[in-house]
């Protein structure tokens, strides 16, 4: 695809999707519409860079929205807001408040990003409520080793959980 064709495909996508995407982003950043515009601009820059792949995609607006979710995550990460949203207390609250949805998240999204062992440890600690001592005994390990592994798992799962909390 030459540059002119790429620009035409992008322009068509932009014109067809901009109003919907702006509304979507303003919903995400309801407290700061300037941030919504900034993230949306980043989304469209990424779309332009990948326009050849995107032109063949079966759901380009869905692709744009998914990209917007990850761009939003990076904005919160840069501003060090992730830890305020994903505290241990919030993870426990998610489990109690959205038990069915959270269980669905655990069986789909987290299983896709965690190894089987990581998933089992995460599940045993956060859902079943085993203590560090109990988990260390089950694994023939130390409390500190289990605690460190859980910290790595939380970092790995943070993006998926953030997206779940922010976007449902």
mmCIF file of C-alpha atoms in Angstrom:
data_model
loop_
_atom_site.group_PDB
_atom_site.id
_atom_site.type_symbol
_atom_site.label_atom_id
_atom_site.label_comp_id
_atom_site.label_asym_id
_atom_site.label_seq_id
_atom_site.Cartn_x
_atom_site.Cartn_y
_atom_site.Cartn_z
ATOM 1 C CA UNK A 1 0.000 0.000 0.000
ATOM 2 C CA UNK A 2 1.542 3.313 -1.031
ATOM 3 C CA UNK A 3 1.475 6.431 1.136
ATOM 4 C CA UNK A 4 -1.550 7.956 -0.606
ATOM 5 C CA UNK A 5 -3.572 4.762 -0.173
ATOM 6 C CA UNK A 6 -2.544 4.515 3.486
ATOM 7 C CA UNK A 7 -3.603 8.125 4.064
ATOM 8 C CA UNK A 8 -6.973 7.540 2.367
ATOM 9 C CA UNK A 9 -7.685 4.402 4.412
ATOM 10 C CA UNK A 10 -6.694 6.209 7.597
ATOM 11 C CA UNK A 11 -8.809 9.257 6.742
ATOM 12 C CA UNK A 12 -11.855 7.062 6.122
ATOM 13 C CA UNK A 13 -11.311 5.213 9.423
ATOM 14 C CA UNK A 14 -10.779 8.485 11.270
ATOM 15 C CA UNK A 15 -13.946 10.066 9.838
ATOM 16 C CA UNK A 16 -16.035 6.962 10.547
ATOM 17 C CA UNK A 17 -14.813 6.468 14.091
ATOM 18 C CA UNK A 18 -13.835 9.829 15.557
ATOM 19 C CA UNK A 19 -17.168 10.849 17.124
ATOM 20 C CA UNK A 20 -17.676 7.438 18.720
ATOM 21 C CA UNK A 21 -14.093 7.274 19.962
ATOM 22 C CA UNK A 22 -14.196 10.806 21.390
ATOM 23 C CA UNK A 23 -17.393 9.984 23.277
ATOM 24 C CA UNK A 24 -15.765 6.780 24.535
ATOM 25 C CA UNK A 25 -12.629 8.571 25.727
ATOM 26 C CA UNK A 26 -14.597 11.380 27.386
ATOM 27 C CA UNK A 27 -16.442 8.672 29.302
ATOM 28 C CA UNK A 28 -13.158 7.200 30.475
ATOM 29 C CA UNK A 29 -11.615 10.576 31.366
ATOM 30 C CA UNK A 30 -14.840 12.225 32.526
ATOM 31 C CA UNK A 31 -12.895 14.441 34.936
ATOM 32 C CA UNK A 32 -10.349 15.637 32.351
ATOM 33 C CA UNK A 33 -11.475 16.014 28.749
ATOM 34 C CA UNK A 34 -8.073 17.343 27.699
ATOM 35 C CA UNK A 35 -6.569 14.020 28.745
ATOM 36 C CA UNK A 36 -9.256 12.284 26.657
ATOM 37 C CA UNK A 37 -8.163 14.269 23.590
ATOM 38 C CA UNK A 38 -4.489 13.547 24.283
ATOM 39 C CA UNK A 39 -4.986 9.788 24.628
ATOM 40 C CA UNK A 40 -7.249 9.733 21.576
ATOM 41 C CA UNK A 41 -4.503 11.444 19.573
ATOM 42 C CA UNK A 42 -2.056 8.726 20.679
ATOM 43 C CA UNK A 43 -4.574 6.066 19.634
ATOM 44 C CA UNK A 44 -4.882 7.552 16.154
ATOM 45 C CA UNK A 45 -1.102 7.913 15.824
ATOM 46 C CA UNK A 46 -0.776 4.199 16.583
ATOM 47 C CA UNK A 47 -3.591 3.455 14.143
ATOM 48 C CA UNK A 48 -1.813 5.388 11.400
ATOM 49 C CA UNK A 49 1.424 3.497 12.056
ATOM 50 C CA UNK A 50 -0.444 0.189 11.777
ATOM 51 C CA UNK A 51 -2.969 1.181 9.110
ATOM 52 C CA UNK A 52 -2.059 -1.657 6.751
ATOM 53 C CA UNK A 53 -2.878 -4.272 9.392
ATOM 54 C CA UNK A 54 -5.847 -2.274 10.654
ATOM 55 C CA UNK A 55 -7.325 -1.957 7.166
ATOM 56 C CA UNK A 56 -7.670 -5.766 7.107
ATOM 57 C CA UNK A 57 -9.017 -6.024 10.665
ATOM 58 C CA UNK A 58 -12.581 -7.322 11.024
ATOM 59 C CA UNK A 59 -13.452 -4.763 13.734
ATOM 60 C CA UNK A 60 -11.303 -1.619 13.430
ATOM 61 C CA UNK A 61 -13.316 0.380 15.965
ATOM 62 C CA UNK A 62 -12.936 -2.464 18.462
ATOM 63 C CA UNK A 63 -9.197 -2.377 17.751
ATOM 64 C CA UNK A 64 -9.173 1.374 18.408
ATOM 65 C CA UNK A 65 -11.035 0.912 21.699
ATOM 66 C CA UNK A 66 -8.684 -1.849 22.835
ATOM 67 C CA UNK A 67 -5.712 0.348 21.960
ATOM 68 C CA UNK A 68 -7.351 3.184 23.916
ATOM 69 C CA UNK A 69 -7.580 0.922 26.982
ATOM 70 C CA UNK A 70 -3.866 0.189 26.875
ATOM 71 C CA UNK A 71 -2.989 3.834 26.226
ATOM 72 C CA UNK A 72 -5.159 4.780 29.215
ATOM 73 C CA UNK A 73 -3.328 2.247 31.359
ATOM 74 C CA UNK A 74 -0.008 3.813 30.363
ATOM 75 C CA UNK A 75 -1.278 7.305 31.253
ATOM 76 C CA UNK A 76 -2.221 6.091 34.739
ATOM 77 C CA UNK A 77 1.056 4.212 35.020
ATOM 78 C CA UNK A 78 3.062 7.332 34.098
ATOM 79 C CA UNK A 79 1.158 9.356 36.662
ATOM 80 C CA UNK A 80 1.672 6.649 39.304
ATOM 81 C CA UNK A 81 -2.070 6.213 39.805
ATOM 82 C CA UNK A 82 -2.191 2.428 39.269
ATOM 83 C CA UNK A 83 -1.274 1.649 42.875
ATOM 84 C CA UNK A 84 -4.105 3.890 44.098
ATOM 85 C CA UNK A 85 -6.610 1.870 42.052
ATOM 86 C CA UNK A 86 -5.223 -1.630 42.496
ATOM 87 C CA UNK A 87 -4.553 -1.922 46.203
ATOM 88 C CA UNK A 88 -4.870 -5.291 47.928
ATOM 89 C CA UNK A 89 -8.032 -3.968 49.584
ATOM 90 C CA UNK A 90 -9.526 -3.170 46.179
ATOM 91 C CA UNK A 91 -8.649 -6.643 44.913
ATOM 92 C CA UNK A 92 -10.467 -8.179 47.878
ATOM 93 C CA UNK A 93 -13.382 -5.757 47.361
ATOM 94 C CA UNK A 94 -13.529 -6.753 43.696
ATOM 95 C CA UNK A 95 -13.794 -10.360 44.713
ATOM 96 C CA UNK A 96 -16.677 -9.630 47.101
ATOM 97 C CA UNK A 97 -18.517 -6.982 45.070
ATOM 98 C CA UNK A 98 -18.169 -8.502 41.612
ATOM 99 C CA UNK A 99 -17.764 -12.157 42.511
ATOM 100 C CA UNK A 100 -19.215 -13.518 39.267
ATOM 101 C CA UNK A 101 -17.463 -11.015 36.993
ATOM 102 C CA UNK A 102 -14.174 -11.335 38.866
ATOM 103 C CA UNK A 103 -14.343 -15.113 38.713
ATOM 104 C CA UNK A 104 -14.909 -14.740 34.972
ATOM 105 C CA UNK A 105 -11.883 -12.466 34.787
ATOM 106 C CA UNK A 106 -9.802 -15.009 36.669
ATOM 107 C CA UNK A 107 -10.792 -17.856 34.410
ATOM 108 C CA UNK A 108 -10.178 -15.949 31.193
ATOM 109 C CA UNK A 109 -7.931 -12.903 31.186
ATOM 110 C CA UNK A 110 -5.624 -13.815 34.053
ATOM 111 C CA UNK A 111 -5.221 -17.387 32.854
ATOM 112 C CA UNK A 112 -4.031 -15.917 29.562
ATOM 113 C CA UNK A 113 -1.310 -13.798 31.136
ATOM 114 C CA UNK A 114 -0.193 -15.887 34.112
ATOM 115 C CA UNK A 115 1.507 -19.258 34.069
ATOM 116 C CA UNK A 116 -0.461 -22.137 35.569
ATOM 117 C CA UNK A 117 1.623 -22.001 38.750
ATOM 118 C CA UNK A 118 1.252 -18.207 39.050
ATOM 119 C CA UNK A 119 -2.491 -18.439 38.528
ATOM 120 C CA UNK A 120 -2.838 -21.153 41.187
ATOM 121 C CA UNK A 121 -0.833 -19.119 43.709
ATOM 122 C CA UNK A 122 -2.838 -15.962 42.941
ATOM 123 C CA UNK A 123 -6.108 -17.884 43.234
ATOM 124 C CA UNK A 124 -5.095 -19.637 46.462
ATOM 125 C CA UNK A 125 -4.044 -16.382 48.116
ATOM 126 C CA UNK A 126 -6.703 -13.932 46.906
ATOM 127 C CA UNK A 127 -9.740 -16.140 46.416
ATOM 128 C CA UNK A 128 -9.289 -19.082 48.754
ATOM 129 C CA UNK A 129 -7.650 -16.880 51.386
ATOM 130 C CA UNK A 130 -4.686 -19.065 52.299
ATOM 131 C CA UNK A 131 -2.054 -17.281 54.386
ATOM 132 C CA UNK A 132 1.564 -16.820 53.342
ATOM 133 C CA UNK A 133 2.557 -19.421 55.941
ATOM 134 C CA UNK A 134 0.122 -21.970 54.556
ATOM 135 C CA UNK A 135 1.187 -21.355 50.961
ATOM 136 C CA UNK A 136 4.863 -21.585 51.891
ATOM 137 C CA UNK A 137 4.216 -24.914 53.633
ATOM 138 C CA UNK A 138 2.254 -26.280 50.642
ATOM 139 C CA UNK A 139 5.062 -25.260 48.304
ATOM 140 C CA UNK A 140 7.902 -26.290 50.598
ATOM 141 C CA UNK A 141 9.205 -22.746 50.410
ATOM 142 C CA UNK A 142 9.672 -19.728 52.661
ATOM 143 C CA UNK A 143 7.157 -17.029 53.470
ATOM 144 C CA UNK A 144 9.450 -14.461 51.848
ATOM 145 C CA UNK A 145 9.733 -16.478 48.622
ATOM 146 C CA UNK A 146 5.942 -16.753 48.375
ATOM 147 C CA UNK A 147 5.549 -13.060 49.198
ATOM 148 C CA UNK A 148 8.046 -12.116 46.465
ATOM 149 C CA UNK A 149 6.349 -14.365 43.931
ATOM 150 C CA UNK A 150 2.955 -12.825 44.756
ATOM 151 C CA UNK A 151 4.437 -9.346 44.247
ATOM 152 C CA UNK A 152 5.695 -10.364 40.779
ATOM 153 C CA UNK A 153 2.306 -11.878 39.949
ATOM 154 C CA UNK A 154 0.502 -8.698 41.016
ATOM 155 C CA UNK A 155 2.733 -6.613 38.772
ATOM 156 C CA UNK A 156 2.103 -8.992 35.886
ATOM 157 C CA UNK A 157 -1.660 -9.034 36.444
ATOM 158 C CA UNK A 158 -1.937 -5.313 37.173
ATOM 159 C CA UNK A 159 -2.644 -4.269 33.592
ATOM 160 C CA UNK A 160 -5.514 -6.745 33.142
ATOM 161 C CA UNK A 161 -7.019 -5.876 36.499
ATOM 162 C CA UNK A 162 -6.728 -2.162 35.804
ATOM 163 C CA UNK A 163 -8.515 -2.610 32.501
ATOM 164 C CA UNK A 164 -11.226 -4.656 34.240
ATOM 165 C CA UNK A 165 -11.724 -2.021 36.942
ATOM 166 C CA UNK A 166 -11.725 0.899 34.509
ATOM 167 C CA UNK A 167 -13.638 -0.608 31.613
ATOM 168 C CA UNK A 168 -15.640 -3.496 33.074
#
